[in-house]
C-alpha cells in the first residue's frame, strides 16, 4: 500500500469549515496588526522603494541583489545570529524547526487543494511522504529544543536581554504547539494503524502513539480531534499575535535586512537645500527619521548584543544602544499613533508631551556618550543601526547650539584654525623641520602624499609617530611629500559629533588643496583620517587611494625596501590594540600584526612574546576617543580607556602596540594609571627602532 495520509483525516466536515473560517479571521487580525505598523513606518522620510524597480531587468537585479543576498545569508542562513553560544544555538534550533514546520504545513495545504481539484495531482504520498514525515518529525524536535533553551534563558533573565510579559505567552505557546503537534501525530497513528514504512517514518510520533496504545479506536479518534483543535487554536493564536508581540521582528527583521544600507563608517550627507526646505537639520521629531530607520525599530528583538558590545554602556555612561532603539520605538508607537482611540484628550496630550524626543525620550548625555565605535551596528543580527540614529539626533542638537564645553570649543577651533587645539596653521609643519619631510611645493613630483593629521602635526607624542613614519619612508626611498601648512583637519570628528556643515567646509578646503597638487594616493597613520578621506570625501568629489601606514609599511617590508636587523630583539610581551576605524570599519587588522611579527623576528629566532587580547580584530573594544569623545571630559572612574588598558595589561604585556593617534593618547593615559612598567607605542615606532641602518 502506498504510504500516505489524509490532510484532514478524522476531522469532520463542519470542523474543516470552521477551521478555514478561523484561518481567515486569524489572517485578518495578523494583517491588521502589520498594517498598523506599516502605517507607522510610512510616517518617516520616504526611501526610494520605487527606484528599486526602475530600469531594465539587469539594472533592477543589480539593485535587488545585495538585499536578497543579505536575506539569504543573514535571514535564512542566520549568519549574524551565530557565535554567541547558547542563545545562538537556541535561535537557530527554533528558527530551523519553525521554518521547516511552516514549509511542511504549506506543502500539506497545497497538496490538499491540488488533490481537491484532481486526485491525480496528489503528491503527499509514496517516497515524498516518507521523507516529508521523517523530516518534519526531526525538525519538530529541533523546534522543541529551541523552545526549551529559550524558556531556560527567560527564567534566568540575563540583564542585557529585554523582558516583557508577552514573552511568556510567546514561548509557552511555542512549546504547547510543538507538544500538541506530536500528540496529534501519535493519536493519528493509533487510530490509523499505518503499517510498514508509513508507521516508522515518524519515529517521535510512533513513540508518542505508545502512550495511547490502551485507547480504543473510537476514543483515539475523539481524543485526536480534541487535541487537533487545541493545536489549531494555539497556532491561530500564535499567528495572530505576531505583529503585537516580540514576534514582530520576524516580519520587520527580514524587511530591515533587505532595505538596510549598512556600510560601516559612511554617513549620509546633508545639503543646504534640504535644510532650507525642511527648516531643520538632523532629527528633532520621530518622523524625521527615514522609513527604513522607523522599520528598523520594530526589527529589534531586544537581544542585548549591542548593549554588551557598547563601550559607553560598559563604563556606566547613560547610553545603551538597545535602550535608544526601544525608546524610539516606544515614541514611534505613541506619537505617531494615527488617533487617540480609547484615550481622553488630556490623556493623549499627556502621552504626547511625555514623549517629546529630545531631552525626554533621549537625553543629551546619551547622545554625547557615543564613541561612534560601530560595535553595535556590527553585532546586530538584523542590521539595526543605533549609531546612525544617534548621529542624526546629534546633528539636530548641534544645529540647535546644544553642544557646549570642551567639544564645542574644539569645533570652534577647527573652524578658526583648522585644528581642534587652535594652534596656528603656520606651525603645522614645525615637527618636520629637523627630519626633512618635503612639502608638496618642495617636491612637486611626489608619488605619495603623507597626510599627517592634526595629532601628528601638533601633539608632541603623536609627532614622534609622524617622525617615525618619515624615517621609514626615507629609508625605503619612497618619493613622498606632505601638505605642510596647507593641510587642515579632515573634519572627521566634527562630522561624527554632528556638525555636518563644519565638516563640509573643512572637506571642501582639503579637497581643493588636494586637487591643486593633483593628489591621488594618500598615506596616513590615522584611521579616522583614512576613513574620512576614503568614505566621507568621496561623497564630495574627493576620490583617492588611501592607505594606512601599517599596510604600506608591511608592503615595504615584503618588497625588501625596509629591512629589520641588528640589536637584541624586544624580549618582553607585546599585544596589539585594533583601532575601531581601522579593524572594524575598514577591515585592516592583519597588516599591523605582520609588521609587528617581522619587526620582532627578523633579528634572530627569539621572537617577541606576542599576546592577543580577548577582543581583537573586528571585535575590538574602543579606546574611548572616537565620535568627538577625544575632545570631551570623562570622569576618571568611567573612562573607556581604563577598561581597555586593563584588558591589555591582563595579557601580561609590557608593550601595547597601537596604530592610531587617538588610541595612542587614550591608552597611554589608561596604562599610566595602572602600570609603571608597561608602555604604548605606535607600530611605526616599533618598526623604526628595529630598522637596519
Ligand atoms: S538593536 Fe539589534 S543587537 Fe541591539 S537589542 Fe536590538 S536586535 Fe539586538
Ligand atoms: S557606536 Fe559604539 S559607543 Fe555608540 S552606541 Fe554603538 S556601541 Fe555604543
XYZ file of C-alpha atoms in Angstrom, residues 112-682:
571
model
C -4.932 19.256 -0.069
C -6.060 21.922 -2.556
C -4.429 20.139 -5.521
C -5.953 16.763 -4.687
C -9.339 18.508 -4.261
C -9.078 19.512 -7.922
C -7.944 16.096 -9.148
C -6.766 13.052 -7.267
C -4.025 12.685 -9.868
C -2.461 15.909 -8.505
C -1.948 14.476 -5.019
C 1.766 14.329 -4.238
C 1.714 13.746 -0.473
C 2.351 10.018 -0.814
C 4.987 7.386 -1.520
C 8.670 8.275 -1.106
C 7.875 12.009 -0.836
C 5.520 11.253 2.049
C 8.116 9.157 3.876
C 10.805 11.849 3.533
C 8.319 14.587 4.469
C 7.092 12.836 7.619
C 10.590 11.937 8.781
C 11.985 15.430 8.142
C 9.168 17.180 9.979
C 9.425 14.728 12.859
C 13.120 15.529 13.328
C 12.762 19.292 12.859
C 9.900 19.255 15.364
C 12.456 18.084 17.931
C 14.786 20.944 16.980
C 11.882 23.337 17.410
C 11.146 21.957 20.876
C 14.827 22.075 21.826
C 14.919 25.758 20.835
C 11.788 26.419 22.920
C 13.271 24.753 25.999
C 16.542 26.684 25.658
C 14.682 29.978 25.293
C 12.466 29.110 28.266
C 15.556 28.474 30.356
C 17.007 31.787 29.201
C 13.819 33.624 30.092
C 13.874 32.063 33.559
C 17.495 33.142 34.039
C 16.662 36.697 32.846
C 20.108 37.907 31.683
C 20.345 41.652 32.258
C 21.136 42.627 28.679
C 18.038 40.921 27.262
C 14.658 42.669 27.260
C 11.819 41.043 29.214
C 8.113 41.620 28.662
C 5.026 39.840 29.905
C 4.082 38.769 26.386
C 7.403 36.914 26.063
C 5.988 34.239 28.372
C 2.935 33.883 26.165
C 5.151 33.509 23.083
C 7.486 30.889 24.490
C 4.803 28.864 26.252
C 2.537 28.848 23.200
C 5.524 27.722 21.072
C 6.175 24.863 23.461
C 2.497 23.925 23.513
C 2.338 23.988 19.700
C 5.328 21.640 19.500
C 3.999 19.245 22.127
C 0.407 19.135 20.816
C 1.809 18.612 17.315
C 3.439 15.372 18.455
C 0.300 14.343 20.390
C -1.811 14.800 17.246
C 0.705 12.721 15.318
C 0.783 9.957 17.937
C -3.026 9.772 18.200
C -3.330 9.647 14.405
C -1.016 6.654 14.325
C -3.204 4.966 16.994
C -6.451 5.264 15.032
C -4.961 4.987 11.541
C -2.843 1.858 12.205
C -0.288 2.597 9.471
C 1.946 -0.331 8.578
C 5.425 -0.830 7.173
C 7.480 2.250 6.371
C 4.424 4.511 6.860
C 4.383 3.529 10.532
C 8.080 4.136 11.067
C 8.729 7.318 9.125
C 7.544 9.401 12.111
C 9.729 7.959 14.880
C 8.728 10.537 17.513
C 5.046 10.245 16.594
C 5.369 6.455 16.826
C 6.929 6.776 20.274
C 4.106 9.080 21.423
C 1.493 6.691 19.995
C 2.746 4.119 22.521
C 1.400 6.340 25.336
C -2.110 5.916 23.899
C -1.919 2.234 22.961
C -4.657 1.361 25.503
C -7.251 3.548 23.761
C -9.935 2.045 21.610
C -10.054 3.342 18.041
C -13.119 5.454 18.756
C -11.523 7.002 21.899
C -8.332 7.614 19.928
C -10.331 9.366 17.205
C -12.237 11.632 19.633
C -9.060 12.465 21.608
C -7.249 13.128 18.322
C -9.999 15.551 17.251
C -9.897 17.389 20.601
C -6.088 17.714 20.630
C -6.120 18.704 16.957
C -8.396 21.634 17.850
C -6.176 22.670 20.759
C -3.178 22.568 18.418
C -5.018 24.567 15.756
C -6.193 27.162 18.313
C -2.619 27.596 19.563
C -1.358 28.079 16.014
C -4.107 30.633 15.293
C -3.225 32.495 18.477
C 0.453 32.486 17.567
C -0.084 33.783 14.008
C -2.497 36.489 15.141
C -0.099 37.653 17.872
C 2.946 38.128 15.608
C 2.507 41.877 14.945
C 1.576 42.590 18.567
C 4.455 40.879 20.395
C 8.220 40.493 20.159
C 7.497 38.182 17.213
C 7.079 41.364 15.168
C 10.801 41.051 14.474
C 10.026 38.037 12.271
C 8.435 40.489 9.821
C 10.396 43.690 10.395
C 13.756 41.876 10.726
C 13.863 40.401 7.208
C 12.478 43.647 5.764
C 15.203 45.592 7.516
C 17.855 43.161 6.307
C 16.654 43.832 2.790
C 16.358 47.625 2.973
C 19.292 48.419 5.266
C 22.193 50.130 3.530
C 24.762 49.498 6.186
C 28.305 50.366 5.381
C 30.325 50.973 8.470
C 31.963 54.379 8.546
C 29.819 56.044 5.887
C 27.384 58.805 6.842
C 24.620 60.298 4.719
C 25.398 63.903 3.741
C 23.019 66.784 4.415
C 22.664 69.605 1.878
C 21.806 73.264 2.459
C 18.854 72.830 0.081
C 17.433 70.113 2.339
C 17.871 72.308 5.392
C 16.176 75.241 3.652
C 13.345 73.008 2.521
C 12.735 71.244 5.832
C 13.877 74.142 8.035
C 15.762 71.761 10.236
C 18.976 69.777 10.358
C 19.027 66.234 11.655
C 16.179 64.702 13.586
C 14.067 66.699 16.027
C 10.910 64.574 15.837
C 10.442 60.856 15.383
C 9.057 61.173 11.844
C 12.244 62.951 10.726
C 13.906 59.543 10.652
C 13.535 57.823 7.316
C 11.105 54.965 6.724
C 13.799 52.303 6.896
C 15.009 53.658 10.233
C 11.470 53.516 11.642
C 11.040 49.995 10.285
C 14.341 49.022 11.927
C 12.959 49.995 15.351
C 10.351 47.244 15.008
C 13.025 44.748 13.955
C 14.680 44.909 17.380
C 14.106 41.773 19.455
C 15.963 43.225 22.470
C 18.635 40.536 22.281
C 21.105 42.876 24.010
C 24.077 42.145 21.737
C 24.585 45.829 21.007
C 24.488 46.695 24.689
C 27.065 44.034 25.531
C 29.419 45.419 22.853
C 28.948 49.101 23.725
C 31.938 50.772 25.428
C 29.748 53.596 26.732
C 27.396 51.153 28.423
C 30.334 49.139 29.778
C 31.627 52.229 31.559
C 28.298 53.229 33.128
C 27.577 56.106 30.799
C 23.912 56.916 30.216
C 23.869 55.104 26.862
C 22.614 51.695 25.814
C 22.084 51.310 22.052
C 19.309 48.797 22.775
C 17.575 51.324 25.031
C 17.907 54.036 22.362
C 16.197 51.761 19.832
C 13.489 50.715 22.272
C 12.815 54.260 23.489
C 12.479 55.465 19.919
C 10.198 52.536 19.122
C 8.003 53.438 22.054
C 7.950 57.033 20.902
C 7.038 55.977 17.373
C 4.243 53.796 18.665
C 2.780 56.580 20.813
C 3.488 59.788 18.993
C 2.687 58.502 15.550
C -0.479 56.727 16.557
C -2.955 57.964 13.970
C -5.678 58.512 16.523
C -6.047 58.560 20.271
C -8.702 55.880 20.345
C -9.829 54.975 23.832
C -7.959 57.879 25.440
C -9.345 61.160 26.572
C -7.874 64.252 25.035
C -5.992 65.157 28.176
C -4.570 61.605 28.427
C -3.459 61.846 24.832
C -1.912 65.253 25.391
C -0.055 63.949 28.435
C 1.262 60.971 26.461
C 2.427 63.177 23.643
C 4.002 65.701 25.970
C 5.634 62.944 27.996
C 7.202 61.590 24.843
C 8.963 64.600 23.393
C 12.050 63.375 21.553
C 14.986 65.483 22.708
C 15.652 65.828 26.386
C 12.862 63.498 27.459
C 12.890 60.329 25.364
C 16.584 60.655 24.552
C 18.787 62.595 26.960
C 21.503 64.802 25.562
C 24.106 62.997 27.721
C 23.064 59.781 25.985
C 23.895 61.263 22.593
C 27.299 62.624 23.632
C 28.279 59.336 25.296
C 28.638 57.532 21.964
C 32.175 56.990 20.639
C 30.793 56.020 17.188
C 32.804 52.814 17.530
C 30.267 50.918 15.329
C 30.357 47.833 17.580
C 26.571 47.918 17.994
C 25.997 48.050 14.236
C 28.375 45.166 13.602
C 26.788 42.802 16.087
C 23.090 43.423 15.414
C 21.609 40.249 13.867
C 19.096 42.249 11.826
C 21.379 45.158 10.890
C 19.770 47.813 13.030
C 21.990 50.882 13.102
C 21.754 52.619 16.508
C 24.794 54.717 15.591
C 23.068 56.494 12.713
C 20.027 57.117 14.910
C 22.390 58.778 17.373
C 24.332 60.839 14.826
C 21.079 62.026 13.202
C 19.922 63.200 16.631
C 23.327 64.771 17.317
C 23.112 66.774 14.089
C 19.959 68.388 15.341
C 21.361 69.164 18.776
C 24.492 70.733 17.304
C 22.348 72.693 14.840
C 20.331 73.999 17.771
C 23.520 75.029 19.618
C 23.025 72.434 22.354
C 26.662 71.314 22.371
C 28.771 73.143 24.917
C 32.021 72.688 26.820
C 35.308 71.369 25.526
C 33.850 69.647 22.466
C 32.162 72.876 21.332
C 35.473 74.674 21.824
C 37.240 72.056 19.684
C 34.693 72.624 16.911
C 35.185 76.393 17.055
C 38.944 75.919 16.840
C 38.611 73.560 13.888
C 36.721 76.300 12.123
C 39.012 79.170 13.047
C 42.417 77.438 12.935
C 41.886 74.209 11.001
C 42.768 72.051 14.013
C 40.946 71.188 17.265
C 43.594 72.707 19.545
C 43.534 76.132 17.914
C 47.267 76.187 17.111
C 48.331 78.477 14.244
C 48.319 76.905 10.785
C 51.817 78.342 10.328
C 53.099 75.912 12.979
C 51.541 72.840 11.410
C 54.748 71.538 9.843
C 57.157 72.602 12.623
C 57.534 68.979 13.722
C 59.168 68.074 10.417
C 61.815 70.788 10.243
C 64.739 68.728 11.527
C 63.714 65.490 9.827
C 63.409 66.838 6.326
C 59.925 65.795 5.256
C 59.466 67.600 1.913
C 56.328 69.614 1.315
C 54.372 69.372 -1.940
C 55.968 72.653 -3.005
C 59.476 71.392 -2.264
C 58.877 68.062 -4.021
C 56.224 68.686 -6.698
C 56.948 65.339 -8.373
C 55.934 63.317 -5.287
C 54.184 59.987 -5.831
C 52.633 59.617 -2.401
C 51.125 62.256 -0.129
C 51.696 61.670 3.571
C 48.603 63.008 5.376
C 49.954 63.830 8.820
C 46.699 64.820 10.534
C 46.198 67.254 13.410
C 47.598 64.973 16.123
C 50.743 64.137 14.134
C 51.223 67.840 13.435
C 50.612 69.349 16.884
C 50.532 66.692 19.615
C 54.053 66.098 20.952
C 53.570 62.380 21.473
C 51.906 61.820 18.088
C 54.646 63.901 16.423
C 57.053 61.077 17.336
C 54.890 58.717 15.297
C 54.957 61.083 12.310
C 58.724 61.305 12.601
C 58.994 57.506 12.714
C 56.852 57.246 9.569
C 59.035 59.800 7.763
C 62.177 57.958 8.865
C 60.798 54.710 7.435
C 59.642 56.328 4.174
C 63.021 57.928 3.634
C 64.803 54.717 4.464
C 62.742 52.858 1.871
C 63.335 55.586 -0.717
C 59.672 56.479 -1.098
C 59.003 59.599 -3.160
C 56.613 61.384 -0.821
C 55.569 64.852 0.321
C 53.417 66.468 2.986
C 50.940 69.337 2.572
C 52.556 71.243 5.451
C 50.693 74.406 6.375
C 48.106 73.746 3.677
C 46.721 70.658 5.424
C 43.636 71.182 7.599
C 41.726 68.911 9.950
C 39.722 66.378 7.886
C 36.656 67.337 9.926
C 36.051 63.681 10.809
C 35.248 64.267 14.452
C 33.191 67.378 13.581
C 31.024 65.217 11.329
C 30.609 62.460 13.911
C 29.867 64.996 16.611
C 27.026 66.226 14.403
C 28.478 69.399 12.870
C 27.899 68.422 9.244
C 28.455 71.856 7.744
C 31.738 72.453 9.552
C 32.859 69.067 8.217
C 31.784 70.023 4.698
C 33.636 73.335 4.960
C 36.867 71.599 6.020
C 36.402 68.817 3.465
C 35.867 71.320 0.620
C 39.041 73.199 1.566
C 41.086 69.995 1.754
C 39.643 68.592 -1.472
C 40.551 71.862 -3.250
C 44.107 71.671 -1.884
C 44.468 68.025 -2.867
C 43.165 68.846 -6.356
C 45.659 71.722 -6.646
C 48.506 69.243 -6.206
C 46.811 66.517 -8.230
C 46.909 64.113 -5.298
C 45.648 60.595 -5.983
C 47.492 58.408 -3.439
C 47.452 59.250 0.249
C 49.245 57.628 3.162
C 48.068 58.285 6.711
C 48.807 56.892 10.164
C 45.368 57.949 11.458
C 42.429 55.531 10.899
C 39.947 58.402 11.354
C 41.649 60.449 8.639
C 41.808 57.313 6.491
C 38.099 56.639 6.829
C 37.166 60.249 6.212
C 39.429 60.708 3.187
C 38.225 57.402 1.774
C 34.500 57.408 2.504
C 33.437 60.911 3.565
C 35.409 62.829 0.942
C 34.199 60.595 -1.899
C 30.697 61.999 -1.266
C 32.016 65.470 -2.159
C 34.097 64.632 -5.197
C 37.364 63.684 -3.477
C 38.327 60.238 -4.762
C 41.664 58.917 -3.556
C 43.550 55.728 -2.933
C 44.115 55.922 0.799
C 46.469 53.559 2.546
C 47.140 53.140 6.240
C 50.769 53.263 7.317
C 50.651 49.702 8.696
C 49.600 48.379 5.287
C 52.184 50.455 3.482
C 54.993 49.516 5.847
C 54.045 45.873 5.518
C 54.277 46.228 1.750
C 57.707 47.890 2.002
C 58.898 45.026 4.215
C 57.551 42.448 1.773
C 59.310 44.182 -1.136
C 62.568 44.211 0.822
C 62.696 48.021 0.787
C 62.745 48.014 4.578
C 64.952 45.617 6.457
C 64.939 44.844 10.131
C 68.150 43.655 11.692
C 70.708 44.106 14.412
C 70.490 44.527 18.154
C 68.620 42.450 20.631
C 65.003 41.900 19.667
C 62.355 43.125 22.066
C 62.057 40.361 24.618
C 59.075 41.500 26.611
C 55.485 40.515 25.993
C 53.583 42.617 23.468
C 49.961 42.999 22.477
C 48.244 44.962 19.747
C 45.131 47.091 20.146
C 42.962 47.263 16.993
C 41.546 50.766 16.405
C 37.780 50.646 15.665
C 38.062 52.695 12.470
C 40.903 50.546 11.163
C 39.924 46.987 12.095
C 36.144 47.050 12.329
C 35.228 49.831 9.942
C 37.873 49.233 7.268
C 38.841 45.600 7.858
C 42.587 46.286 8.296
C 43.906 44.084 11.079
C 46.406 41.641 9.632
C 48.940 44.175 8.263
C 49.833 45.683 11.680
C 50.275 42.176 13.119
C 52.515 41.221 10.193
C 54.670 44.321 10.693
C 54.997 43.598 14.405
C 55.863 39.986 13.687
C 58.537 40.978 11.168
C 59.926 43.654 13.480
C 60.205 41.075 16.261
C 61.569 38.063 14.488
C 63.963 39.305 11.827
C 66.901 39.933 14.121
C 67.157 36.407 15.429
C 64.987 33.469 16.294
C 63.919 34.615 19.764
C 60.643 36.193 18.701
C 58.714 38.590 20.861
C 56.158 37.007 23.119
C 53.057 38.262 21.282
C 49.726 38.025 23.119
C 46.266 38.664 21.762
C 43.606 40.455 23.779
C 40.251 38.635 24.047
C 38.510 41.321 21.986
C 40.517 41.739 18.827
C 40.262 42.458 15.093
C 36.649 43.330 14.098
C 35.543 42.567 17.643
C 37.940 45.102 19.098
C 36.939 47.284 22.029
C 37.056 51.063 21.661
C 39.725 53.253 23.280
C 37.031 55.851 24.016
C 38.187 58.708 21.773
C 36.009 58.362 18.657
C 32.915 60.350 17.770
C 34.401 63.533 19.216
C 34.824 61.970 22.671
C 38.507 62.850 22.303
C 37.502 66.441 22.991
C 35.243 65.746 25.967
C 35.999 65.449 29.656
C 35.451 61.984 31.101
C 35.009 61.065 34.759
C 38.126 59.096 35.810
C 36.110 56.108 37.060
C 34.128 55.949 33.808
C 36.951 56.025 31.307
C 36.699 53.610 28.407
C 40.486 53.683 28.014
C 40.913 52.369 31.574
C 38.843 49.306 30.695
C 40.772 48.655 27.506
C 44.125 49.277 29.220
C 43.192 46.711 31.864
C 42.333 44.200 29.156
C 45.754 44.827 27.591
C 47.585 44.565 30.908
C 45.718 41.382 31.796
C 47.575 39.676 28.947
C 50.764 40.293 30.934
C 52.088 42.596 28.236
C 54.792 45.208 28.633
C 54.245 46.887 25.266
C 50.865 47.811 23.852
C 51.198 48.457 20.125
C 48.694 50.812 18.504
C 48.166 52.306 15.061
C 46.027 55.378 15.718
C 46.949 58.676 17.375
C 43.675 58.729 19.354
C 44.315 55.218 20.684
C 47.898 56.249 21.466
C 46.712 59.111 23.668
C 43.896 57.223 25.350
C 45.780 54.020 26.061
C 48.850 55.915 27.257
C 46.581 57.539 29.864
C 44.839 54.275 30.698
C 48.074 52.302 31.038
C 49.864 55.026 33.026
C 47.107 54.918 35.636
C 47.529 51.159 36.120
C 51.144 50.256 35.422
C 54.596 51.785 35.904
C 56.370 49.418 33.571
C 54.126 48.991 30.509
C 54.377 51.347 27.547
C 52.287 52.242 24.492
C 53.918 52.626 21.088
C 52.783 53.016 17.531
